[in-house]
mmCIF file of C-alpha atoms and ligand atoms in Angstrom:
data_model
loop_
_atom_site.group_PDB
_atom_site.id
_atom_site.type_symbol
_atom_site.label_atom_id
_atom_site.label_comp_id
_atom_site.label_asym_id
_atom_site.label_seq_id
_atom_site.Cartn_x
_atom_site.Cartn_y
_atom_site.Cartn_z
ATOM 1 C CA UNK A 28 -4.229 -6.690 -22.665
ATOM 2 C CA UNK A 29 -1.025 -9.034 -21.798
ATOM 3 C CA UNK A 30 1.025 -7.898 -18.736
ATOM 4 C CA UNK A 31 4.522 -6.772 -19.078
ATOM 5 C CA UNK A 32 7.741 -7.343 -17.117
ATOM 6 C CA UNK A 33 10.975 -5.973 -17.404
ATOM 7 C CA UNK A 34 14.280 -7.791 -16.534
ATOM 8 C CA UNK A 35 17.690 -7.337 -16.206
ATOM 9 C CA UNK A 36 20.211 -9.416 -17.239
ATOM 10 C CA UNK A 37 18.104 -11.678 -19.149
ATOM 11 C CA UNK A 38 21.439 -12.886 -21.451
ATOM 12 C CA UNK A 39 21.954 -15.904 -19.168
ATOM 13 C CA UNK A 40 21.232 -17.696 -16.281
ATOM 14 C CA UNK A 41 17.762 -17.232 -14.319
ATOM 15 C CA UNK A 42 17.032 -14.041 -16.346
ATOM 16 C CA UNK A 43 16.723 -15.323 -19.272
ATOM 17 C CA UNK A 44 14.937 -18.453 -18.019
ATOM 18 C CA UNK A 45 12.643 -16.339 -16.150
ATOM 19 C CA UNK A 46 11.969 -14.690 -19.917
ATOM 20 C CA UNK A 47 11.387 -18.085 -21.534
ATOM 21 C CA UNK A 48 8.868 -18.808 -18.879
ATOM 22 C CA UNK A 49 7.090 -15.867 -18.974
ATOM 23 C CA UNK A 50 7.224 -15.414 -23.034
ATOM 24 C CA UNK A 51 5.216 -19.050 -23.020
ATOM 25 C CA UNK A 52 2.431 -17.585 -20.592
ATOM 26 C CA UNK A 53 1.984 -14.875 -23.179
ATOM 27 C CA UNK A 54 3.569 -12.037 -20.332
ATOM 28 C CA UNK A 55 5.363 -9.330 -22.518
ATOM 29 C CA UNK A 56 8.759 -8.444 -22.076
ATOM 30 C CA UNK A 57 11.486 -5.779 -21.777
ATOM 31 C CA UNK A 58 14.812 -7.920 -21.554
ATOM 32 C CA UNK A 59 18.424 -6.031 -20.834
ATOM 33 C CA UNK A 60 21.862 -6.949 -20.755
ATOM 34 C CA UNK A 61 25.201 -6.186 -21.464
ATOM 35 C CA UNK A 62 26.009 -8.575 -24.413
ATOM 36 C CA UNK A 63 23.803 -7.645 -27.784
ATOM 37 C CA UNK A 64 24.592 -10.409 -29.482
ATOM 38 C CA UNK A 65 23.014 -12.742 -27.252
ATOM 39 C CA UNK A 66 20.182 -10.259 -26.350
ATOM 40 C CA UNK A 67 19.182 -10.019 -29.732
ATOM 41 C CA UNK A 68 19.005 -13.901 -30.564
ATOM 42 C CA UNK A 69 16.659 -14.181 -27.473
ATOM 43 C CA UNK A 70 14.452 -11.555 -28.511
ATOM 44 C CA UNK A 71 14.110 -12.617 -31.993
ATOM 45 C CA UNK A 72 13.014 -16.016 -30.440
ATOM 46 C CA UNK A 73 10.492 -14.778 -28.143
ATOM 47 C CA UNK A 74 8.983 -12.575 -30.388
ATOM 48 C CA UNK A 75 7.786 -15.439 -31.977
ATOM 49 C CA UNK A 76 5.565 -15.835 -28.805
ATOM 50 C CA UNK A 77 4.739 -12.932 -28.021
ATOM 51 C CA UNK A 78 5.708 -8.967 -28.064
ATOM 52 C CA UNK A 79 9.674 -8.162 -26.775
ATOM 53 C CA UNK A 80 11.809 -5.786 -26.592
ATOM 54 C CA UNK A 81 15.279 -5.585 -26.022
ATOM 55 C CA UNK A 82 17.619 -2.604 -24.482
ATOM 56 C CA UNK A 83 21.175 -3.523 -24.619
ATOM 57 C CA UNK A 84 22.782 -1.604 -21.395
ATOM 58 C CA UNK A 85 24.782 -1.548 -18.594
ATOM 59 C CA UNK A 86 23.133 -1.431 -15.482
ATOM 60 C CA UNK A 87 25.811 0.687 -13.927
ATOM 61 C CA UNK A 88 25.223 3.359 -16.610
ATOM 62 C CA UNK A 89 22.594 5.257 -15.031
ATOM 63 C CA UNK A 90 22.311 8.058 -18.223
ATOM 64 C CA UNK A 91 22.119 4.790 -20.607
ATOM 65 C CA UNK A 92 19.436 3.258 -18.293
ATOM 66 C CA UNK A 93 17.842 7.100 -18.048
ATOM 67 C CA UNK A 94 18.009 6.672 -22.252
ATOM 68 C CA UNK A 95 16.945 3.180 -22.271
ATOM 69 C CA UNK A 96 13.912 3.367 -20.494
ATOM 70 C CA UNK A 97 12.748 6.646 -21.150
ATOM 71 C CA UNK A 98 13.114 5.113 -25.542
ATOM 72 C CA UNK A 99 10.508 2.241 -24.691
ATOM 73 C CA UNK A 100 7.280 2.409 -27.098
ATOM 74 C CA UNK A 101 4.556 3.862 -25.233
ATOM 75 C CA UNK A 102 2.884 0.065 -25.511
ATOM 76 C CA UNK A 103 5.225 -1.218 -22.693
ATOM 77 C CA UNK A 104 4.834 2.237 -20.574
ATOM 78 C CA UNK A 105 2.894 0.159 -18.176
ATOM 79 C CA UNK A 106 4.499 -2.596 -15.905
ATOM 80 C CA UNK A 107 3.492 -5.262 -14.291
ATOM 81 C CA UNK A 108 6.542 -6.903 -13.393
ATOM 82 C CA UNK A 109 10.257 -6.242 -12.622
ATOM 83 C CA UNK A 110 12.861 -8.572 -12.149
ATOM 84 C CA UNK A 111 16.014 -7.308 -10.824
ATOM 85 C CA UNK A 112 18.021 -9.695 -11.387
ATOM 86 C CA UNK A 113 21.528 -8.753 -13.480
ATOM 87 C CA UNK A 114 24.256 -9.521 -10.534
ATOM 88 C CA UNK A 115 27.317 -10.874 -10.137
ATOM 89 C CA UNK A 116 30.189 -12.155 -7.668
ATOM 90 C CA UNK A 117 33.851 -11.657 -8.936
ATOM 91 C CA UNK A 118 36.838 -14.164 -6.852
ATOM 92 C CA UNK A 119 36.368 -15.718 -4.325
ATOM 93 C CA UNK A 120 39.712 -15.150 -2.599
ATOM 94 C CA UNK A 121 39.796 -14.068 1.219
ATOM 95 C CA UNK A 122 38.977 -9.907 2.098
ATOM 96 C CA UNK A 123 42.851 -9.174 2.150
ATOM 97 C CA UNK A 124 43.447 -10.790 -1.188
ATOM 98 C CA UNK A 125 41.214 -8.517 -3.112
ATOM 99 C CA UNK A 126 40.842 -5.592 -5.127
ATOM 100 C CA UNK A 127 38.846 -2.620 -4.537
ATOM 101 C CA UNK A 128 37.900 -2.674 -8.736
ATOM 102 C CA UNK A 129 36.388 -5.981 -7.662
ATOM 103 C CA UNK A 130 34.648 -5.047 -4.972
ATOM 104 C CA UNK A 131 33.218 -2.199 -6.563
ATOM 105 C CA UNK A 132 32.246 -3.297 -9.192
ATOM 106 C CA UNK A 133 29.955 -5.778 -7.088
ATOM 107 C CA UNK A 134 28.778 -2.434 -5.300
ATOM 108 C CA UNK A 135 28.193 -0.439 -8.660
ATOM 109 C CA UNK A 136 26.030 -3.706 -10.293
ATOM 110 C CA UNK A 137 24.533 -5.285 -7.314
ATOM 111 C CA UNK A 138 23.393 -2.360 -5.382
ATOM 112 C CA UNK A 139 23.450 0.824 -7.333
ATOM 113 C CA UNK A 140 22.423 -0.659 -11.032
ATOM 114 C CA UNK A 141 19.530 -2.313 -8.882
ATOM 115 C CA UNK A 142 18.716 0.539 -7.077
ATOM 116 C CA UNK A 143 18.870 2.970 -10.614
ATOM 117 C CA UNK A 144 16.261 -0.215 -12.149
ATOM 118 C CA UNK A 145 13.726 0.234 -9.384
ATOM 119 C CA UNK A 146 13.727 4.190 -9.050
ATOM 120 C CA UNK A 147 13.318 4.711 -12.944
ATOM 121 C CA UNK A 148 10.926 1.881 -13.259
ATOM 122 C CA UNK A 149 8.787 2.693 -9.664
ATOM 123 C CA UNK A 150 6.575 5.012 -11.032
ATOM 124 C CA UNK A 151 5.138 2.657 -13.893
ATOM 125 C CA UNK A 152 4.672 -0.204 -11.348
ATOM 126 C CA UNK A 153 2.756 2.207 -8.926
ATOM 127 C CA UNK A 154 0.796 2.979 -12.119
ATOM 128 C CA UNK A 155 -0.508 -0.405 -12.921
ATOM 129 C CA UNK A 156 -0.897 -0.820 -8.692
ATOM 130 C CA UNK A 157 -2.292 -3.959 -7.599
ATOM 131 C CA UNK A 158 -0.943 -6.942 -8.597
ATOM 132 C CA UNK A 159 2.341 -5.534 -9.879
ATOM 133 C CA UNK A 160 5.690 -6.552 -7.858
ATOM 134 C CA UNK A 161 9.203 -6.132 -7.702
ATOM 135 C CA UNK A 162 11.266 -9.555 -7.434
ATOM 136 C CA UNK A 163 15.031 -8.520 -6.486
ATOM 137 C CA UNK A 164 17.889 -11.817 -6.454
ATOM 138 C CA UNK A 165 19.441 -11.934 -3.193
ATOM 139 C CA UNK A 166 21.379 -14.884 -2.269
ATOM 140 C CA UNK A 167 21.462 -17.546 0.416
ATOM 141 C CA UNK A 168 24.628 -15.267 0.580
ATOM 142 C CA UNK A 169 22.765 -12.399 2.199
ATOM 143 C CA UNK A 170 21.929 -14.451 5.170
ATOM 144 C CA UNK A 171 25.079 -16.379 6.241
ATOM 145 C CA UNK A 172 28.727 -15.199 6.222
ATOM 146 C CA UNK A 173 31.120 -17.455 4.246
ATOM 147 C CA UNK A 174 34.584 -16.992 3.507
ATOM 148 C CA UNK A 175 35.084 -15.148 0.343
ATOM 149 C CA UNK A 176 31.232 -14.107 0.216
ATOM 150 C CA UNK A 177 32.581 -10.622 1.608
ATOM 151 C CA UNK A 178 31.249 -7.725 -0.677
ATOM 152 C CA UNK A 179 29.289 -9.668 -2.690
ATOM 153 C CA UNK A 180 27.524 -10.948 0.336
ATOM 154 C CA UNK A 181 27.460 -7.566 1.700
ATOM 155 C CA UNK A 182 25.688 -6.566 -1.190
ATOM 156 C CA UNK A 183 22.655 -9.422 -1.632
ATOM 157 C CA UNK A 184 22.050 -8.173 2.245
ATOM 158 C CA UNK A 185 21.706 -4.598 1.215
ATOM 159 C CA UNK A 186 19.366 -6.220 -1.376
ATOM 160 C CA UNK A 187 17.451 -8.063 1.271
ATOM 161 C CA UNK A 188 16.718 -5.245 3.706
ATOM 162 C CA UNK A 189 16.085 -2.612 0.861
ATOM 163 C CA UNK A 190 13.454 -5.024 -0.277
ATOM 164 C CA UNK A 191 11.892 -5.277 3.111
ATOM 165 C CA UNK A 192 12.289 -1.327 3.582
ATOM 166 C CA UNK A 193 10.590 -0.631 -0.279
ATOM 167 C CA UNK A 194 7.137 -2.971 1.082
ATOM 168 C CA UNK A 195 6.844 -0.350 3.928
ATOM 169 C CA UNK A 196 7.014 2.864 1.538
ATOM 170 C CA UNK A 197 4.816 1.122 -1.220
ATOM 171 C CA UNK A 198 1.927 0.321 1.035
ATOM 172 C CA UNK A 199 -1.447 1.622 -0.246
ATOM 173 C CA UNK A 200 -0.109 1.114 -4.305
ATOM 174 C CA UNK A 201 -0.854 -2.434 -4.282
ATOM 175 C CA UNK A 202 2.913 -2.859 -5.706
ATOM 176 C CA UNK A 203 4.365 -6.003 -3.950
ATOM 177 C CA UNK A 204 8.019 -6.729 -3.464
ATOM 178 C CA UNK A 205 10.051 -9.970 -2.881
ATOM 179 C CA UNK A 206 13.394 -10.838 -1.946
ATOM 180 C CA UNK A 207 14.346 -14.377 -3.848
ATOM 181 C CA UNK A 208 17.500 -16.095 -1.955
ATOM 182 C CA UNK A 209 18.670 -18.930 -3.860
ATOM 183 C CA UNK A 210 21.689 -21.166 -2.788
ATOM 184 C CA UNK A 211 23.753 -23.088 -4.916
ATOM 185 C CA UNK A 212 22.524 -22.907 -8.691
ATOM 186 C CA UNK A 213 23.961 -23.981 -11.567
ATOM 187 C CA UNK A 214 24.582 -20.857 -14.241
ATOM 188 C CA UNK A 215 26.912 -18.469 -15.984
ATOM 189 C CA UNK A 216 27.522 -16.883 -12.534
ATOM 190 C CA UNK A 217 30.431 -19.338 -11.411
ATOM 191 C CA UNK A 218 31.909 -18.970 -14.416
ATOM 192 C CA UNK A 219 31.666 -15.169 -14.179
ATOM 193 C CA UNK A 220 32.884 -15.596 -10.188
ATOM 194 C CA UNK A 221 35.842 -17.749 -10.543
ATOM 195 C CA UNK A 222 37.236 -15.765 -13.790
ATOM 196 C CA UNK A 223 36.077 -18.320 -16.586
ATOM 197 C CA UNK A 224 37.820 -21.787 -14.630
ATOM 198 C CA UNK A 225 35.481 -23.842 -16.417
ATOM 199 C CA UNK A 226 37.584 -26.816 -14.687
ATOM 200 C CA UNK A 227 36.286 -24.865 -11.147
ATOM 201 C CA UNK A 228 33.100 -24.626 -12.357
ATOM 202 C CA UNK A 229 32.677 -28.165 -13.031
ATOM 203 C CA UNK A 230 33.469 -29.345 -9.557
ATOM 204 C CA UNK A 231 31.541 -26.893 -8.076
ATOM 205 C CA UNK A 232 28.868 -28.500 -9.151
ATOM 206 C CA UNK A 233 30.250 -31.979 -9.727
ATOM 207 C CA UNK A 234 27.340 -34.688 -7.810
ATOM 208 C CA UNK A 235 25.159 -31.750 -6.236
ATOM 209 C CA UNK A 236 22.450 -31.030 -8.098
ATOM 210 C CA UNK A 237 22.040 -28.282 -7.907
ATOM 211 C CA UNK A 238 19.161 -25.806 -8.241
ATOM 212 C CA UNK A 239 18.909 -25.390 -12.737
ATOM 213 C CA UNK A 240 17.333 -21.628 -13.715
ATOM 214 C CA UNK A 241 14.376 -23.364 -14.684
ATOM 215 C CA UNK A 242 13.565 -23.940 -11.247
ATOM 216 C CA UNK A 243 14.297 -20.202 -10.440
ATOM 217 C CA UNK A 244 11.978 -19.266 -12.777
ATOM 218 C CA UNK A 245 9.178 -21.687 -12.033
ATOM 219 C CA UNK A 246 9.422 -20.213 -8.257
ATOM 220 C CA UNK A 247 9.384 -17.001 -9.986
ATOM 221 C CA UNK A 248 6.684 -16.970 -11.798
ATOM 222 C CA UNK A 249 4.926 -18.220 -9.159
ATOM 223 C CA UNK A 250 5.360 -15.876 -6.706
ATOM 224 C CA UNK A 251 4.540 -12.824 -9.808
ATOM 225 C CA UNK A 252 1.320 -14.962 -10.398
ATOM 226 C CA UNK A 253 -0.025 -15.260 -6.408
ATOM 227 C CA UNK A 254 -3.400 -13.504 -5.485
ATOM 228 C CA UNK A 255 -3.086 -9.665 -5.412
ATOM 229 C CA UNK A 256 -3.772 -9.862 -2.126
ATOM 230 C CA UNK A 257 -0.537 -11.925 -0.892
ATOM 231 C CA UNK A 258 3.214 -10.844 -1.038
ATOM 232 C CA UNK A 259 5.642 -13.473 -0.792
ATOM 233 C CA UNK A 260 8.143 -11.194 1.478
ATOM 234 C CA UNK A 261 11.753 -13.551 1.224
ATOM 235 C CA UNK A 262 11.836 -16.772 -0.591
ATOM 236 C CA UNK A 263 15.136 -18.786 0.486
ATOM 237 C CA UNK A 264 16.190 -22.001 -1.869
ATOM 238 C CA UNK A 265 18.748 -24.012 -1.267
ATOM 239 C CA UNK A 266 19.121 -27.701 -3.298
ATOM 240 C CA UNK A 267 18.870 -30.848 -0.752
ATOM 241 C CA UNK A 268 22.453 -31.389 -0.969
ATOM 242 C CA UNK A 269 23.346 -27.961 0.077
ATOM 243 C CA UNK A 270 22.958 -27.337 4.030
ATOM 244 C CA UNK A 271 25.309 -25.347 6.223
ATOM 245 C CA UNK A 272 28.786 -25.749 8.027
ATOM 246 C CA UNK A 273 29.979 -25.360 11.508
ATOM 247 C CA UNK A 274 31.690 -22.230 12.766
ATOM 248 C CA UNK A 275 34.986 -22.259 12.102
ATOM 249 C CA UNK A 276 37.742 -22.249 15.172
ATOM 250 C CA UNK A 277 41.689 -21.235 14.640
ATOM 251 C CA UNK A 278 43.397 -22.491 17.853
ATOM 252 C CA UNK A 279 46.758 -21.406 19.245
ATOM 253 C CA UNK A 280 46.641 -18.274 16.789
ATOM 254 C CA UNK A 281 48.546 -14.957 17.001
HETATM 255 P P1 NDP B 306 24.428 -15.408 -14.827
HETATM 256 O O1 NDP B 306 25.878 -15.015 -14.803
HETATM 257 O O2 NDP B 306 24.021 -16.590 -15.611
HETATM 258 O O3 NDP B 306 23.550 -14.173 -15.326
HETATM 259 C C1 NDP B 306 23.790 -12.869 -14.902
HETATM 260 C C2 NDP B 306 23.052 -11.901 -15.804
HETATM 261 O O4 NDP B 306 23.295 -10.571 -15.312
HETATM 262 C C3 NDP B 306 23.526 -11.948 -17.236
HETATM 263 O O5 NDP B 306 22.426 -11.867 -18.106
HETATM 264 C C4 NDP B 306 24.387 -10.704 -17.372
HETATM 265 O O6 NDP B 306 24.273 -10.216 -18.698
HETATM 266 C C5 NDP B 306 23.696 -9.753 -16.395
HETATM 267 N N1 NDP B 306 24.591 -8.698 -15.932
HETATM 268 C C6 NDP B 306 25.704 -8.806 -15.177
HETATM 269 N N2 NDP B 306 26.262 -7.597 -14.993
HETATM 270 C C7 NDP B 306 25.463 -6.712 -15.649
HETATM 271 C C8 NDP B 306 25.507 -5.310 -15.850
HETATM 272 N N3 NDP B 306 26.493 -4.553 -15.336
HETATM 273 N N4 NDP B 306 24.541 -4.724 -16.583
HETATM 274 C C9 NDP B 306 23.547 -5.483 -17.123
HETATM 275 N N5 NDP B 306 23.453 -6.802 -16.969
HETATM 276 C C10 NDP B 306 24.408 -7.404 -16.251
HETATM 277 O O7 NDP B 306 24.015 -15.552 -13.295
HETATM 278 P P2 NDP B 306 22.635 -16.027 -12.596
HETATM 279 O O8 NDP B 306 21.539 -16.074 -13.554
HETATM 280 O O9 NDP B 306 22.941 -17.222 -11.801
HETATM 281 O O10 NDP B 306 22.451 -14.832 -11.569
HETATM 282 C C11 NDP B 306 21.385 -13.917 -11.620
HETATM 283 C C12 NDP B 306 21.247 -13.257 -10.261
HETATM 284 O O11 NDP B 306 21.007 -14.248 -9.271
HETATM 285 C C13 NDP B 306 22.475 -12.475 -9.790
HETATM 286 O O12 NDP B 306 22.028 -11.302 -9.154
HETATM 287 C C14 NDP B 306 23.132 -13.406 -8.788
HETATM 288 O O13 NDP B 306 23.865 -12.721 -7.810
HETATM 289 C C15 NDP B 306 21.924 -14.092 -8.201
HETATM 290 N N6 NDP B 306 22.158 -15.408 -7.607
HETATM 291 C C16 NDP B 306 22.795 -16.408 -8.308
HETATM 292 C C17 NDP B 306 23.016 -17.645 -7.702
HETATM 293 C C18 NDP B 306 23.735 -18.762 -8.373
HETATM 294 O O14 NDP B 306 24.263 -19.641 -7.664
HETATM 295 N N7 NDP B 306 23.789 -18.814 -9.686
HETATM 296 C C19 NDP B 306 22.502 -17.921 -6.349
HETATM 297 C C20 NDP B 306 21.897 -16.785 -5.706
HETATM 298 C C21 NDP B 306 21.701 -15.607 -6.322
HETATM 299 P P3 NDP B 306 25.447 -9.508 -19.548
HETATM 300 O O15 NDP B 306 26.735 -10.146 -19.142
HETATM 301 O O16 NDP B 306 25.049 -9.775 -20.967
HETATM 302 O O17 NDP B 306 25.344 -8.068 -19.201
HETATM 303 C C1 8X3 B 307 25.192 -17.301 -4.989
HETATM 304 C C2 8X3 B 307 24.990 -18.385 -3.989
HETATM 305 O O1 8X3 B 307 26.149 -19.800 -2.227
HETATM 306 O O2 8X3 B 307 27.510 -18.996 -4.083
HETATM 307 O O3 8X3 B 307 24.498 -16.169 -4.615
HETATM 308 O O4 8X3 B 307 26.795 -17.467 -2.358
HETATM 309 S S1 8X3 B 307 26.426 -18.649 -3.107
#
C-alpha cells in the first residue's frame, strides 16, 4: 500500500512542488489551500499519477480544518507524512510602521493554522508510527533578526522550538519531526510579502540565484525518505550568494 502525506498550502511555491515530487514517487496525497481554482487543476493533474485529494480551506479556520479532515475517505485515514508548510510574511516595513491585522494574521497562519494541522492530524501519524514525520517550514528567518523580519520572524522561531519541543513528547511513536529553514527562495511568497510589487519581486531576486521549490522539495523528500531510524532535527538552506551582514551601528543618536 502507497504512503500518504498531507500538505498545506500546496497552491504554490514549495507545497506544491513538494506534491509534484512526491505524486512521481507514487506517495499519495491530501493537498490544501486557500485558492480552489488552482487546487483543483493540481489535483486533476496528479491524479493522473497517482490517488489525490484536495480540501480547499483556510488554515486559520479551525471548524473548516475540524470539517476538512474529519470528511477524508477512510483510504487516506492513515498518514505517513505531513508537511506544514502554508505560511506567509506580509510588508516588510520597520515594527512601528505596521499593523496589528498584519501581524496577526502572520500569528493566526504561521503559528496557530500550523499548530490546528499538527493536533488534528497527530493522532493518524502516531498511528502509522515509525517512519512517519512531521516537516514544519521555518525560515533562515527564525534564526537571525533582520529588519522588517519582526512577527513573521517571531513566528518561524515559534515554529523552530515547537518542532524541537514535539520530538521530545513523540518519543517511543516512531513519529519524527523536522524543522526545514530555507533562506532566500524564489516563489509566490515575495509577491505575497511585498503586496504583489512584481517590479520588487524581480530585484529581489535579480543575479542571486536563488534557492527554486524544486530544490525544497528534493531536500524534502529526502529527509521524509531517510532510514526510520534517523531524524533530520533542523535543516538550514541558504543559496551561495546569500550569507549574512554585519551588526548594524547608529552613531550620535538620540
Ligand atoms: P508561496 O506563497 O509560493 O506559497 C504559500 C502557500 O501557502 C500557498 O499554497 C498558499 O495557498 C498557502 N497559504 C497561505 N496562507 C494560507 C492559509 N491561511 N490557509 C491555507 N493555505 C495558505 O510561498 P512558499 O512556497 O515560498 O512558502 C511556503 C512556506 O515556506 C511558508 O511557510 C514560508 O514562510 C516558508 N519559507 C519561504 C521562503 C521563501 O523565501 N520563499 C524561505 C523560508 C521559508 P493559498 O493562497 O491558495 O491559500
Ligand atoms: C523567508 C526567508 O530571508 O526572506 O522565510 O526571511 S527570508
Amino acid at each position: 500500500m502507497s504512503d500518504t502525506l498531507f500538505i498545506t498550502g500546496a497552491t504554490s511555491g514549495f507545497g506544491e512542488a513538494c506534491a509534484r515530487r512526491f505524486a512521481e514517487a507514487g506517495w499519495k496525497l491530501v493537498l490544501t489551500g486557500r485558492r480552489a481554482e488552482r487546487l483543483n487543476a493540481l489535483v486533476e493533474e496528479l491524479s493522473k499519477q497517482t490517488e489525490v485529494h484536495g480540501l480547499v480551506v483556510d488554515v486559520r479556520d479551525r471548524k473548516g480544518m475540524e470539517d476538512a479532515i474529519a470528511s477524508l475517505p477512510p483510504s487516506f485515514a492513515k498518514l505517513r507524512g505531513l508537511i506544514n508548510n502554508a505560511g506567509l510574511a506580509v510588508g516588510t516595513d520597520p515594527a512601528p510602521k505596521c499593523s496589528l491585522d498584519d501581524w496577526e494574521t502572520m500569528v493566526d497562519t504561521n503559528i496557530k493554522g500550523l499548530l490546528t494541522t499538527t493536533n488534528l492530524l497527530l493522532p493518524r501519524l502516531i498511528a502509522h508510527g515509525r517512519g512517519a514525520g512531521i516537516i514544519n517550514l521555518g525560515s533562515i528567518a527564525g534564526n537571525y533578526p533582520y529588519p522588517g523580519s519582526h512577527v513573521y520572524g517571531g513566528s518561524k522561531a515559534f515554529v523552530k522550538q515547537f518542532s524541537l519541543n514535539l520530538r521530545c513528547d513523540l518519543q517511543g511513536t516512531g513519529v519524527r519531526v523536522t524543522n526545514i529553514e530555507p533562506g532566500l527562495c524564489e516563489s509566490e511568497f515575495s509577491l505575497v510579502r511585498f503586496g504583489g510589487d512584481q517590479a520588487r519581486y524581480d530585484a529581489t531576486y535579480a543575479g542571486a540565484e536563488p534557492i527554486q521549490p524544486q530544490d525544497i522539495a528534493d531536500t524534502i523528500f529526502w529527509v521524509m525518505n531517510t532510514p526510520a531510524h534517523v531524524n533530520i532535527n533542523r535543516l538550514e538552506l541558504m543559496p551561495v550568494s546569500q550569507t549574512w551582514a554585519g551588526f548594524a551601528i547608529e552613531r550620535g543618536g538620540k
